[in-house]
XYZ file of C-alpha atoms in Angstrom:
563
model
C -162.827 98.529 67.814
C -160.130 99.669 65.551
C -157.659 101.781 67.377
C -157.815 105.449 66.191
C -154.749 107.685 65.498
C -154.448 111.357 64.990
C -153.692 112.336 61.381
C -150.333 113.962 62.340
C -149.221 110.955 64.547
C -150.206 108.608 61.632
C -148.265 110.569 58.994
C -145.223 110.661 61.181
C -145.417 107.031 61.902
C -145.438 105.864 58.365
C -143.213 108.469 56.607
C -140.009 106.748 57.001
C -141.433 103.249 56.321
C -142.767 104.347 52.965
C -139.788 106.489 51.606
C -138.800 103.436 49.404
C -142.179 101.827 49.272
C -144.093 104.663 47.581
C -141.481 104.589 44.666
C -141.906 100.793 44.392
C -145.689 101.424 43.995
C -145.385 103.847 41.296
C -147.338 106.673 43.181
C -150.506 104.991 44.666
C -153.252 107.116 43.424
C -156.525 105.032 43.099
C -157.151 106.621 39.765
C -160.421 106.354 37.765
C -160.511 105.809 33.927
C -162.326 108.661 32.381
C -164.004 106.491 29.756
C -167.250 105.852 31.402
C -170.611 106.653 29.951
C -173.601 108.656 31.271
C -171.155 110.934 33.280
C -169.948 108.004 35.205
C -166.304 106.794 35.373
C -165.162 103.139 35.041
C -162.886 101.868 37.885
C -159.366 101.369 36.651
C -158.941 97.556 36.992
C -155.543 97.748 38.875
C -154.684 96.707 42.243
C -151.779 96.927 44.532
C -151.003 93.895 46.952
C -148.381 93.045 49.458
C -146.564 89.930 50.359
C -144.208 89.121 53.324
C -142.032 87.034 51.259
C -140.295 87.049 48.018
C -140.916 84.306 45.461
C -138.340 81.590 45.809
C -139.065 79.764 42.472
C -141.356 79.888 39.432
C -140.322 76.418 38.043
C -143.357 74.124 38.768
C -141.152 71.200 39.028
C -138.852 72.622 41.645
C -141.091 74.786 43.708
C -142.159 73.878 47.212
C -143.626 76.882 48.952
C -146.952 78.669 49.163
C -145.803 81.987 47.828
C -144.416 80.323 44.698
C -147.459 78.036 44.175
C -149.746 81.022 44.687
C -148.067 82.948 42.034
C -148.056 80.040 39.612
C -151.802 79.676 40.106
C -152.351 83.073 38.813
C -149.934 83.154 35.758
C -150.125 79.385 34.822
C -152.777 76.769 34.514
C -153.079 72.934 34.738
C -155.957 70.582 33.694
C -158.189 72.069 36.499
C -158.282 74.939 38.993
C -160.322 75.922 42.097
C -163.018 78.404 41.691
C -164.296 81.053 44.334
C -166.410 78.426 45.939
C -163.682 75.904 46.347
C -165.075 73.773 43.496
C -162.743 71.959 40.943
C -163.417 73.672 37.566
C -161.904 73.150 34.012
C -158.579 74.656 33.192
C -156.572 73.256 30.287
C -158.834 70.291 30.297
C -162.045 70.781 28.091
C -164.995 68.632 28.995
C -165.334 65.649 31.110
C -162.502 63.144 30.675
C -163.144 59.547 29.763
C -162.497 57.215 32.585
C -161.875 53.558 32.285
C -164.295 51.104 33.968
C -161.702 50.290 36.726
C -161.095 54.114 37.402
C -157.448 53.963 36.556
C -157.172 55.454 33.123
C -158.241 59.101 32.465
C -158.239 60.502 28.922
C -158.374 64.412 28.881
C -159.027 66.736 25.848
C -156.797 69.652 25.899
C -158.602 72.887 24.951
C -157.148 75.241 22.428
C -154.855 77.558 24.471
C -151.650 79.192 23.895
C -148.543 80.033 25.819
C -147.393 83.586 26.045
C -145.093 83.245 23.298
C -147.700 82.191 20.814
C -146.961 78.383 21.084
C -150.096 76.047 21.391
C -150.568 74.253 24.681
C -150.406 70.548 23.953
C -150.705 67.251 25.802
C -146.942 66.731 25.449
C -146.371 69.810 27.620
C -147.961 67.890 30.400
C -145.933 64.808 29.726
C -142.804 66.667 29.756
C -143.463 68.625 32.862
C -144.564 65.523 34.768
C -141.442 63.528 33.600
C -139.138 66.352 34.564
C -140.892 66.366 38.023
C -140.477 62.475 38.612
C -136.895 62.352 37.184
C -134.529 61.636 40.105
C -131.805 63.655 38.503
C -133.868 66.975 38.988
C -134.410 66.228 42.699
C -137.923 67.785 42.597
C -139.055 68.243 46.101
C -142.776 67.725 45.152
C -142.558 65.420 42.163
C -142.083 62.121 43.934
C -144.269 63.344 46.777
C -147.252 64.136 44.666
C -146.793 61.333 42.203
C -145.388 58.201 43.959
C -148.273 55.701 44.726
C -150.663 57.732 42.463
C -149.354 58.018 38.985
C -148.410 54.709 37.557
C -144.638 54.032 37.426
C -143.638 56.939 39.676
C -142.782 55.008 42.675
C -140.621 52.613 40.706
C -138.846 55.502 39.136
C -138.197 57.123 42.304
C -136.860 53.955 43.936
C -134.595 53.251 40.931
C -133.044 56.751 41.312
C -132.699 56.201 45.001
C -130.744 53.013 44.481
C -128.625 54.475 41.639
C -130.265 52.118 39.116
C -131.171 52.897 35.445
C -134.623 54.156 34.989
C -136.754 55.389 32.156
C -139.115 58.448 32.757
C -141.185 57.434 29.692
C -142.570 54.530 31.806
C -144.547 57.097 33.829
C -148.303 56.690 33.317
C -148.678 59.920 31.249
C -148.942 59.822 27.446
C -149.821 62.327 24.675
C -152.131 60.258 22.357
C -151.958 63.270 20.049
C -151.558 66.937 20.524
C -154.801 67.598 22.139
C -155.258 64.152 23.843
C -153.663 63.375 27.292
C -153.873 59.940 28.886
C -153.128 59.553 32.535
C -152.838 55.932 34.124
C -153.220 55.633 37.848
C -151.782 53.023 40.335
C -155.306 52.550 41.617
C -158.517 54.694 41.666
C -158.119 57.859 43.511
C -161.174 59.611 44.855
C -159.561 63.088 45.044
C -158.013 62.768 41.634
C -159.401 65.871 40.035
C -158.580 67.971 43.272
C -155.054 66.616 42.862
C -154.786 67.898 39.395
C -155.298 71.534 40.580
C -151.826 71.596 42.183
C -148.978 73.391 40.441
C -146.618 70.322 40.387
C -149.121 69.058 37.625
C -149.009 72.078 35.486
C -147.573 71.643 31.833
C -144.298 73.196 30.734
C -143.392 74.240 27.211
C -140.478 71.771 26.374
C -138.925 73.853 23.580
C -138.893 76.976 25.771
C -137.668 75.313 28.952
C -134.859 73.380 27.027
C -133.798 76.730 25.307
C -133.509 78.511 28.719
C -131.485 75.643 30.360
C -130.537 76.228 33.925
C -132.003 79.726 33.770
C -135.531 78.483 33.361
C -137.789 79.902 35.868
C -135.252 82.251 37.478
C -136.746 85.454 36.406
C -139.858 86.642 34.570
C -137.817 86.782 31.281
C -137.122 83.004 31.657
C -140.704 82.053 31.650
C -143.755 81.641 29.545
C -147.369 81.675 30.792
C -150.751 80.062 29.914
C -152.744 81.362 32.901
C -155.159 84.419 33.485
C -152.077 86.793 33.960
C -148.442 87.033 32.855
C -145.711 87.714 35.399
C -143.391 90.747 34.770
C -140.872 92.842 36.637
C -139.732 89.757 38.642
C -135.921 89.683 38.972
C -135.396 86.374 40.922
C -135.824 84.827 44.186
C -134.883 87.913 46.349
C -136.913 90.392 44.284
C -139.023 92.610 46.297
C -141.672 93.443 43.620
C -143.308 91.872 40.588
C -146.375 92.384 38.512
C -149.366 90.412 37.178
C -150.635 91.761 33.883
C -153.682 90.324 32.080
C -153.091 87.578 29.539
C -154.883 88.768 26.465
C -154.296 85.386 24.990
C -155.731 83.365 28.052
C -158.521 81.085 26.800
C -161.068 82.649 29.285
C -159.725 86.035 29.162
C -163.299 87.532 29.085
C -163.691 86.363 32.727
C -160.501 88.202 33.906
C -161.346 91.884 34.768
C -158.100 93.007 36.280
C -155.517 94.534 33.984
C -152.725 94.613 36.509
C -151.736 93.496 40.119
C -148.734 95.234 41.440
C -146.919 93.361 44.200
C -144.434 94.559 46.816
C -142.690 92.668 49.570
C -143.308 94.343 53.020
C -142.199 92.250 56.002
C -143.599 94.542 58.653
C -147.345 93.866 59.069
C -148.089 97.187 60.772
C -146.512 99.014 57.858
C -148.671 96.919 55.634
C -151.835 98.038 57.523
C -150.672 101.655 57.181
C -150.200 101.101 53.490
C -153.783 100.025 53.008
C -155.010 103.082 55.080
C -153.209 105.571 52.919
C -154.245 103.938 49.642
C -150.722 102.537 48.884
C -151.990 98.965 49.002
C -155.431 97.297 48.301
C -154.666 93.857 49.904
C -152.189 93.126 52.609
C -150.336 90.043 53.500
C -151.592 88.164 56.666
C -151.612 90.376 59.753
C -149.869 89.801 62.961
C -151.733 89.353 66.106
C -151.198 92.763 67.481
C -152.824 94.339 64.375
C -156.019 92.060 64.234
C -157.727 93.595 67.328
C -157.526 97.048 65.740
C -159.708 95.878 62.838
C -162.291 93.784 64.604
C -165.637 94.785 63.013
C -164.059 96.398 60.122
C -165.407 95.524 56.847
C -162.087 95.363 55.360
C -160.780 92.484 57.600
C -161.238 89.242 55.919
C -160.773 86.130 58.068
C -161.115 82.349 58.070
C -159.957 79.326 59.877
C -157.442 77.465 57.507
C -156.952 73.790 57.393
C -153.382 74.612 58.028
C -151.218 73.184 60.883
C -147.957 74.705 62.296
C -145.600 72.478 64.183
C -142.109 72.141 65.487
C -140.055 69.973 63.373
C -137.521 68.036 65.184
C -134.667 67.023 63.074
C -133.259 63.571 64.157
C -130.453 63.534 61.628
C -126.971 63.447 63.531
C -128.650 64.794 66.620
C -128.414 62.515 69.656
C -130.943 64.500 71.882
C -133.486 64.599 69.092
C -133.239 61.034 68.336
C -134.467 60.219 71.826
C -138.233 59.873 72.189
C -138.409 61.366 75.834
C -136.687 64.345 74.667
C -139.026 64.999 71.856
C -141.941 64.424 74.091
C -140.611 66.896 76.548
C -140.317 69.521 73.929
C -143.833 68.795 72.489
C -145.490 69.153 75.838
C -143.508 72.140 77.267
C -145.174 74.862 75.326
C -148.340 76.579 76.584
C -150.217 76.517 73.148
C -153.358 78.150 74.614
C -151.423 81.213 75.895
C -149.680 81.172 72.609
C -152.590 81.440 70.354
C -154.419 83.797 72.851
C -151.630 86.227 73.702
C -149.169 85.976 70.772
C -151.182 85.170 67.747
C -154.561 86.572 69.128
C -156.151 86.207 65.584
C -158.574 83.369 65.761
C -155.988 80.528 65.463
C -156.703 77.452 67.724
C -154.521 75.184 69.672
C -153.586 72.009 67.726
C -152.691 68.857 69.533
C -153.084 66.914 66.410
C -151.579 66.560 62.903
C -154.666 66.494 60.654
C -156.707 69.740 60.926
C -160.324 70.355 62.149
C -163.036 71.205 59.660
C -160.985 69.975 56.765
C -162.420 66.707 55.405
C -165.458 64.488 56.412
C -165.865 60.783 55.816
C -168.114 60.301 52.870
C -169.917 57.355 54.491
C -170.479 58.579 58.006
C -170.407 62.347 57.440
C -168.077 62.903 60.438
C -165.177 65.058 60.706
C -161.858 63.255 60.415
C -160.920 64.706 63.800
C -163.830 62.942 65.482
C -161.870 59.627 65.315
C -158.991 60.404 67.489
C -160.353 63.623 69.171
C -158.355 66.731 69.617
C -155.974 65.951 72.524
C -153.162 63.643 71.194
C -150.161 65.647 72.377
C -151.373 68.483 74.765
C -149.438 70.877 76.923
C -148.478 69.394 80.250
C -145.447 70.757 82.031
C -145.178 68.040 84.664
C -145.043 65.341 81.979
C -142.677 67.426 79.987
C -140.189 67.676 82.957
C -140.413 63.857 83.759
C -139.752 63.152 80.031
C -136.975 65.619 79.938
C -135.143 64.236 82.916
C -135.549 60.638 81.537
C -134.149 61.672 78.156
C -131.187 63.484 79.584
C -130.212 60.477 81.658
C -130.553 58.295 78.627
C -128.159 60.338 76.574
C -125.783 61.078 79.519
C -125.997 64.677 79.794
C -127.404 67.630 81.819
C -127.454 70.313 79.293
C -128.687 70.486 75.479
C -128.261 73.320 72.991
C -130.561 73.323 69.907
C -130.582 75.628 66.890
C -134.031 76.944 66.279
C -134.441 77.869 62.499
C -137.079 80.473 61.553
C -138.031 83.296 59.118
C -136.984 86.795 59.536
C -140.377 88.214 59.560
C -141.845 90.170 62.574
C -144.434 87.405 63.112
C -141.834 84.707 63.157
C -139.351 86.523 65.402
C -142.197 86.881 67.985
C -143.089 83.330 67.858
C -139.359 82.357 68.133
C -139.018 84.538 71.341
C -141.964 82.952 72.856
C -140.979 79.370 71.966
C -137.399 79.911 73.370
C -138.915 81.400 76.726
C -141.252 78.427 77.132
C -138.709 75.707 76.359
C -135.717 77.240 78.312
C -138.116 77.874 81.309
C -139.852 74.596 81.390
C -136.901 72.419 80.600
C -133.834 73.167 82.741
C -130.687 72.694 81.012
C -132.011 73.391 77.401
C -130.518 76.417 75.461
C -132.212 77.395 72.161
C -130.197 79.475 69.669
C -132.518 81.219 67.344
C -131.375 81.695 63.837
C -133.688 84.092 61.802
C -133.152 83.974 58.018
C -134.866 85.052 54.756
C -137.559 82.641 53.630
C -135.611 81.312 50.632
C -132.652 80.535 52.858
C -134.815 78.715 55.435
C -136.234 76.556 52.582
C -132.738 75.701 51.531
C -131.622 74.846 54.928
C -134.691 72.726 55.468
C -134.034 70.825 52.209
C -130.368 70.161 53.371
C -131.500 69.472 56.882
C -129.371 72.175 58.398
C -131.504 72.852 61.721
C -132.443 71.275 64.905
C -135.844 72.642 65.586
C -137.972 74.632 63.108
C -141.443 76.152 63.178
C -142.832 74.952 59.947
C -146.548 74.766 58.679
C -148.424 72.658 56.214
C -151.496 73.631 54.133
C -153.320 70.713 52.224
C -152.590 70.099 48.685
C -155.821 68.377 47.927
C -159.026 67.478 49.822
C -158.084 64.327 51.612
C -156.387 63.584 55.007
C -153.534 61.812 52.935
C -152.111 65.099 52.155
C -150.991 65.299 55.898
C -150.460 61.683 56.518
C -147.984 60.893 53.918
C -145.715 63.864 54.931
C -143.966 61.559 57.594
C -143.283 58.334 55.481
C -139.680 57.109 55.820
C -137.738 58.970 53.210
C -140.624 60.907 52.078
C -139.960 64.111 50.038
C -141.369 66.359 52.723
C -140.185 64.464 55.795
C -136.702 66.251 55.928
C -136.226 65.365 59.784
C -135.106 61.893 59.396
C -138.308 60.415 61.099
C -138.870 56.702 60.261
C -141.376 54.198 61.885
C -142.175 50.953 60.058
C -145.623 50.849 61.788
C -146.510 54.150 60.608
C -145.450 53.529 57.154
C -147.501 50.365 56.843
C -150.546 52.076 58.158
C -150.387 54.851 55.628
C -149.405 52.601 52.743
C -152.486 50.351 53.674
C -154.654 53.449 53.424
C -153.146 54.143 49.897
C -153.595 50.450 48.643
C -155.680 47.846 50.191
C -158.102 50.219 51.947
C -158.179 52.841 49.185
C -161.846 52.220 48.294
C -163.066 51.517 51.813
C -163.694 54.860 53.266
C -164.323 54.068 56.811
C -161.416 51.569 57.247
C -159.180 53.988 55.294
C -159.804 56.839 57.663
C -159.323 54.512 60.802
C -155.871 53.396 59.425
C -154.845 57.110 59.010
C -156.099 57.871 62.414
C -153.981 55.049 63.790
C -151.043 56.311 61.988
C -151.604 59.902 63.583
C -151.439 58.216 67.067
C -148.181 56.497 66.189
C -146.867 59.874 64.974
C -147.738 61.886 68.050
C -148.636 59.796 71.039
C -145.874 57.019 70.574
C -143.149 58.954 68.822
C -143.744 62.739 69.244
C -142.134 63.082 65.824
C -143.340 66.553 65.561
C -144.899 69.168 68.038
C -147.980 70.407 66.800
C -148.762 74.135 67.958
C -151.685 75.699 66.242
C -154.191 75.574 63.483
C -154.103 78.899 61.664
C -156.789 81.591 61.315
C -155.892 83.820 58.255
C -156.596 87.598 58.612
C -155.690 90.235 56.144
C -157.256 93.573 54.869
C -158.890 94.042 51.587
C -159.910 97.352 50.456
C -163.464 97.795 50.050
C -163.045 98.653 46.230
C -162.022 95.097 45.693
C -164.635 92.700 44.601
C -164.584 88.788 44.461
C -161.481 88.464 46.416
C -160.853 84.779 46.384
C -158.852 82.598 48.774
C -158.542 78.737 48.877
C -158.607 76.058 51.546
C -156.201 73.678 49.553
C -153.122 74.323 47.372
C -152.381 77.869 46.271
C -153.728 80.354 48.529
C -155.416 83.051 46.152
C -156.815 83.404 42.798
C -157.268 86.786 40.916
C -158.916 85.429 37.996
C -162.421 86.473 39.411
C -161.281 89.601 41.237
C -162.051 93.085 39.961
C -162.244 96.729 41.238
C -165.797 98.004 41.901
């Protein structure tokens, strides 16, 4: 049952927290529009929502985090998007594309749509954005990752850039046949291609506007144009604590969009967020911490689901003699009591993960079996005895009795609690290990991950499309999301086989990816999987059609309304 508080105690508890927050929310009355008929009032189509982090970037070429991608999903639009039932539906693409007999050439008709500055959305907007994303000089964190081996010519451009050779982005397999016809050429048939196209890296960009903004593009709301259900305003940059979605009157499907405004505020304290919902200062919270979830069990406002998202410790091997040692990594990976962690620290429905590809995510189309059934769930489980043996062996190999590692994490309450638990477990179970916790703002953590300025880091991954490859290709040598200097030729070959020679052989392809997962975890302990996340947040009962997604951006407000 939800814990009850006396009214006076409740007011005292929240008064200080909301001194500034109330101002940011512009009052907070859930007012009604007195324009209804028959004596009824129509609900004002405005919501107040909370986020735990600021938006690091609004350039679809440079973004690499969930908050940025989710915001883009609501104010911009690619060829396709996901609907409330997780189905791929039309966005800027109108009608079914023409597909070549060999399944490698897609020809899309771009619907009549406008940017928020009045310019038409054209096929060239896609060509321009994709070429920016693959251009090595831009160092897009997602461009090469999403395109190499998928869009024809992408891998060659990336390789040339890495080798400091000449390249031509026009050789990328994307072409504007005319203003309203886009042709995309693939390296090989991709069974999940439409799902891939829902991801923000593949969104269009208005070339004239982007080039006019120069280095300022995407830095604030004023440096952006939009073609999605909403337009973004009041966003002052990567450290901004508030922003607003306003309905885009020129959106091609504006009749479907009911909300006129969603007002966002950053509030890192989950308990304060729950309090905000109780007092009507928020209608949708960010994800709740474990100590709050039990208060709301059975409450209709609690929305929860098991995500196909895995959280793990990344172990950076760059310039780190200890973490370059396989036994040291195995020791760290097996020294954390994950069951106790998910039960006592998270306590929100999350489950232990001893694997790298989540449960209940994808099934083999031919066998109907969950991918997890191939390897089972216990690839790298908690085992203190094995951890101690590996630790001693690793210390002997590197010639030391003590190791100090820097643990990089976010500065939210949830992240700090997790860091405290991980530090206690590792220092207790691995004598001689000292963990120095470094809590930083989200955008700083992203920058430090990109520059590999960390030793250990609690990081998570949510799938970008419906296929195990969205997890498997993270750890390829030199991969755009590797960022921990892991490299294994055997792993690389298994994944590349799944991308190429086995691409159309579903059973064999899944088996190759399962073998790669064993190399990653059982042989190399390259990462230390900790848990598969359950999401829990509070949504006011006045909110209708709250929509979350299992892949890519987390939420869509296109279909949401106020009852």
